[in-house]
Amino acid sequence: VSNYCQEIRELGFRLEDLISESLGLEKSYIRKVLGDHQQGQHMAVNFYPPCPQPELTYGLPSHTDPNALTILLQDQLVAGLQVLNDGRWVAVNPHPGALVVNVGDQIQVRTYMSSKFV
C-alpha cells in the first residue's frame, strides 16, 4: 500500500504539471499555487457488500471533488462511479487496469483564476 500511495502521488504531480502546461501556464503553476496543501494525500478503500435489492439503495449525493485531483481505481465488477451528462446520471463502466482521474475544485478554481489574471 505504501508503494502504491507513493506511485499515485508521483502520478498526481506529473498530471498537475501536464495540466498546467496544457493551459499555457508554467509547468509548476498548479504545484506553486497549491503550496503546502500538496503535502496532503488521502486514500480511501470502500467495500460495499452485495445488496439483494440494489434499486432500493441510496449512494452518495451528487457532489464535486473538493481536492486538486482524484485518482480512482474502480472495482472491476461494480460500476459505482457516475457522471452527470445532459441532466442524466450515467454509469462509468470500469476498464481493467485503467485509472479514472477527476479534476477537483481546487484545480478548477485556480486555473480559472489564472486565466483572468495572466
PDB file of C-alpha atoms in Angstrom:
ATOM      1  CA  VAL A   1       0.000   0.000   0.000  1.00  0.00           C
ATOM      2  CA  SER A   2       2.862   2.357   0.790  1.00  0.00           C
ATOM      3  CA  ASN A   3       4.429   1.828  -2.650  1.00  0.00           C
ATOM      4  CA  TYR A   4       1.046   2.274  -4.346  1.00  0.00           C
ATOM      5  CA  CYS A   5       0.453   5.558  -2.499  1.00  0.00           C
ATOM      6  CA  GLN A   6       3.895   6.872  -3.454  1.00  0.00           C
ATOM      7  CA  GLU A   7       3.403   5.984  -7.130  1.00  0.00           C
ATOM      8  CA  ILE A   8      -0.068   7.559  -7.214  1.00  0.00           C
ATOM      9  CA  ARG A   9       1.320  10.692  -5.556  1.00  0.00           C
ATOM     10  CA  GLU A  10       4.025  10.988  -8.233  1.00  0.00           C
ATOM     11  CA  LEU A  11       1.407  10.407 -10.940  1.00  0.00           C
ATOM     12  CA  GLY A  12      -0.650  13.239  -9.439  1.00  0.00           C
ATOM     13  CA  PHE A  13       2.332  15.602  -9.558  1.00  0.00           C
ATOM     14  CA  ARG A  14       3.010  14.677 -13.206  1.00  0.00           C
ATOM     15  CA  LEU A  15      -0.648  15.221 -14.092  1.00  0.00           C
ATOM     16  CA  GLU A  16      -0.671  18.629 -12.406  1.00  0.00           C
ATOM     17  CA  ASP A  17       2.388  19.661 -14.422  1.00  0.00           C
ATOM     18  CA  LEU A  18       0.778  18.459 -17.657  1.00  0.00           C
ATOM     19  CA  ILE A  19      -2.500  20.224 -16.868  1.00  0.00           C
ATOM     20  CA  SER A  20      -0.586  23.449 -16.195  1.00  0.00           C
ATOM     21  CA  GLU A  21       1.288  23.177 -19.489  1.00  0.00           C
ATOM     22  CA  SER A  22      -1.871  22.292 -21.433  1.00  0.00           C
ATOM     23  CA  LEU A  23      -3.416  25.539 -20.202  1.00  0.00           C
ATOM     24  CA  GLY A  24      -0.415  27.547 -21.389  1.00  0.00           C
ATOM     25  CA  LEU A  25       0.842  28.087 -17.842  1.00  0.00           C
ATOM     26  CA  GLU A  26       4.248  27.492 -16.333  1.00  0.00           C
ATOM     27  CA  LYS A  27       4.785  23.750 -15.788  1.00  0.00           C
ATOM     28  CA  SER A  28       4.887  24.097 -11.991  1.00  0.00           C
ATOM     29  CA  TYR A  29       1.975  26.577 -11.773  1.00  0.00           C
ATOM     30  CA  ILE A  30      -0.523  24.276 -10.046  1.00  0.00           C
ATOM     31  CA  ARG A  31       2.065  22.967  -7.590  1.00  0.00           C
ATOM     32  CA  LYS A  32       3.085  26.518  -6.700  1.00  0.00           C
ATOM     33  CA  VAL A  33      -0.434  27.852  -6.149  1.00  0.00           C
ATOM     34  CA  LEU A  34      -1.422  24.854  -4.039  1.00  0.00           C
ATOM     35  CA  GLY A  35       1.694  25.329  -1.906  1.00  0.00           C
ATOM     36  CA  ASP A  36       1.869  23.363   1.320  1.00  0.00           C
ATOM     37  CA  HIS A  37      -1.518  21.841   0.614  1.00  0.00           C
ATOM     38  CA  GLN A  38       0.334  19.492  -1.739  1.00  0.00           C
ATOM     39  CA  GLN A  39       1.687  17.665   1.291  1.00  0.00           C
ATOM     40  CA  GLY A  40      -1.687  16.054   1.950  1.00  0.00           C
ATOM     41  CA  GLN A  41      -2.820  12.811   0.410  1.00  0.00           C
ATOM     42  CA  HIS A  42      -5.880  10.774   1.238  1.00  0.00           C
ATOM     43  CA  MET A  43      -6.535   7.150   0.388  1.00  0.00           C
ATOM     44  CA  ALA A  44      -9.945   5.581   0.818  1.00  0.00           C
ATOM     45  CA  VAL A  45     -10.904   1.964   0.274  1.00  0.00           C
ATOM     46  CA  ASN A  46     -14.636   1.356   0.075  1.00  0.00           C
ATOM     47  CA  PHE A  47     -16.334  -2.015   0.272  1.00  0.00           C
ATOM     48  CA  TYR A  48     -19.998  -2.411  -0.449  1.00  0.00           C
ATOM     49  CA  PRO A  49     -21.337  -5.931   0.156  1.00  0.00           C
ATOM     50  CA  PRO A  50     -23.786  -7.371  -2.379  1.00  0.00           C
ATOM     51  CA  CYS A  51     -27.272  -5.979  -1.924  1.00  0.00           C
ATOM     52  CA  PRO A  52     -30.332  -8.155  -2.620  1.00  0.00           C
ATOM     53  CA  GLN A  53     -32.321  -5.079  -3.761  1.00  0.00           C
ATOM     54  CA  PRO A  54     -29.841  -2.593  -5.279  1.00  0.00           C
ATOM     55  CA  GLU A  55     -32.651  -0.444  -6.710  1.00  0.00           C
ATOM     56  CA  LEU A  56     -33.527   0.493  -3.109  1.00  0.00           C
ATOM     57  CA  THR A  57     -30.038   1.689  -2.165  1.00  0.00           C
ATOM     58  CA  TYR A  58     -29.028   5.312  -1.970  1.00  0.00           C
ATOM     59  CA  GLY A  59     -25.430   6.170  -2.730  1.00  0.00           C
ATOM     60  CA  LEU A  60     -23.610   9.437  -2.229  1.00  0.00           C
ATOM     61  CA  PRO A  61     -25.442  12.627  -3.128  1.00  0.00           C
ATOM     62  CA  SER A  62     -24.227  14.442  -6.227  1.00  0.00           C
ATOM     63  CA  HIS A  63     -21.025  16.318  -5.473  1.00  0.00           C
ATOM     64  CA  THR A  64     -17.789  17.680  -6.844  1.00  0.00           C
ATOM     65  CA  ASP A  65     -14.392  16.632  -5.541  1.00  0.00           C
ATOM     66  CA  PRO A  66     -13.081  19.436  -3.295  1.00  0.00           C
ATOM     67  CA  ASN A  67      -9.428  18.442  -3.657  1.00  0.00           C
ATOM     68  CA  ALA A  68      -6.994  19.025  -6.560  1.00  0.00           C
ATOM     69  CA  LEU A  69      -7.153  15.591  -8.201  1.00  0.00           C
ATOM     70  CA  THR A  70      -8.899  12.321  -7.508  1.00  0.00           C
ATOM     71  CA  ILE A  71      -7.192   9.250  -8.939  1.00  0.00           C
ATOM     72  CA  LEU A  72      -9.631   6.365  -8.766  1.00  0.00           C
ATOM     73  CA  LEU A  73      -9.061   2.663  -9.277  1.00  0.00           C
ATOM     74  CA  GLN A  74     -12.550   1.265  -9.820  1.00  0.00           C
ATOM     75  CA  ASP A  75     -13.840  -2.118  -8.779  1.00  0.00           C
ATOM     76  CA  GLN A  76     -13.938  -4.235 -11.928  1.00  0.00           C
ATOM     77  CA  LEU A  77     -17.287  -5.799 -11.071  1.00  0.00           C
ATOM     78  CA  VAL A  78     -19.303  -2.772  -9.978  1.00  0.00           C
ATOM     79  CA  ALA A  79     -19.858   0.466 -11.887  1.00  0.00           C
ATOM     80  CA  GLY A  80     -20.243   2.668  -8.820  1.00  0.00           C
ATOM     81  CA  LEU A  81     -18.968   5.897 -10.391  1.00  0.00           C
ATOM     82  CA  GLN A  82     -21.496   8.031 -12.253  1.00  0.00           C
ATOM     83  CA  VAL A  83     -21.181  11.316 -14.146  1.00  0.00           C
ATOM     84  CA  LEU A  84     -23.853  13.866 -14.949  1.00  0.00           C
ATOM     85  CA  ASN A  85     -24.324  14.081 -18.725  1.00  0.00           C
ATOM     86  CA  ASP A  86     -27.101  16.204 -20.243  1.00  0.00           C
ATOM     87  CA  GLY A  87     -29.078  16.084 -16.997  1.00  0.00           C
ATOM     88  CA  ARG A  88     -28.822  12.284 -16.627  1.00  0.00           C
ATOM     89  CA  TRP A  89     -26.602  10.238 -14.341  1.00  0.00           C
ATOM     90  CA  VAL A  90     -24.599   7.762 -16.414  1.00  0.00           C
ATOM     91  CA  ALA A  91     -22.543   4.880 -15.010  1.00  0.00           C
ATOM     92  CA  VAL A  92     -18.824   4.900 -15.811  1.00  0.00           C
ATOM     93  CA  ASN A  93     -18.048   1.303 -16.654  1.00  0.00           C
ATOM     94  CA  PRO A  94     -14.770   0.063 -15.182  1.00  0.00           C
ATOM     95  CA  HIS A  95     -11.937  -0.766 -17.577  1.00  0.00           C
ATOM     96  CA  PRO A  96      -9.300  -3.287 -16.442  1.00  0.00           C
ATOM     97  CA  GLY A  97      -6.060  -1.603 -15.445  1.00  0.00           C
ATOM     98  CA  ALA A  98      -7.406   1.925 -16.008  1.00  0.00           C
ATOM     99  CA  LEU A  99      -7.369   4.785 -13.524  1.00  0.00           C
ATOM    100  CA  VAL A 100     -10.083   7.456 -13.556  1.00  0.00           C
ATOM    101  CA  VAL A 101      -8.758  10.974 -12.956  1.00  0.00           C
ATOM    102  CA  ASN A 102     -11.195  13.614 -11.734  1.00  0.00           C
ATOM    103  CA  VAL A 103     -10.087  17.239 -11.798  1.00  0.00           C
ATOM    104  CA  GLY A 104     -11.194  18.658  -8.475  1.00  0.00           C
ATOM    105  CA  ASP A 105     -12.443  22.049  -7.351  1.00  0.00           C
ATOM    106  CA  GLN A 106      -9.006  23.348  -6.350  1.00  0.00           C
ATOM    107  CA  ILE A 107      -7.564  22.985  -9.846  1.00  0.00           C
ATOM    108  CA  GLN A 108     -10.743  24.273 -11.459  1.00  0.00           C
ATOM    109  CA  VAL A 109     -10.752  27.429  -9.330  1.00  0.00           C
ATOM    110  CA  ARG A 110      -7.003  28.063  -9.555  1.00  0.00           C
ATOM    111  CA  THR A 111      -6.819  27.641 -13.320  1.00  0.00           C
ATOM    112  CA  TYR A 112      -9.932  29.785 -13.824  1.00  0.00           C
ATOM    113  CA  MET A 113      -8.352  32.493 -11.710  1.00  0.00           C
ATOM    114  CA  SER A 114      -5.085  32.257 -13.646  1.00  0.00           C
ATOM    115  CA  SER A 115      -6.920  32.819 -16.943  1.00  0.00           C
ATOM    116  CA  LYS A 116      -8.382  36.038 -15.525  1.00  0.00           C
ATOM    117  CA  PHE A 117      -5.070  37.456 -14.286  1.00  0.00           C
ATOM    118  CA  VAL A 118      -2.393  36.117 -16.642  1.00  0.00           C
TER     119      VAL A 118
END
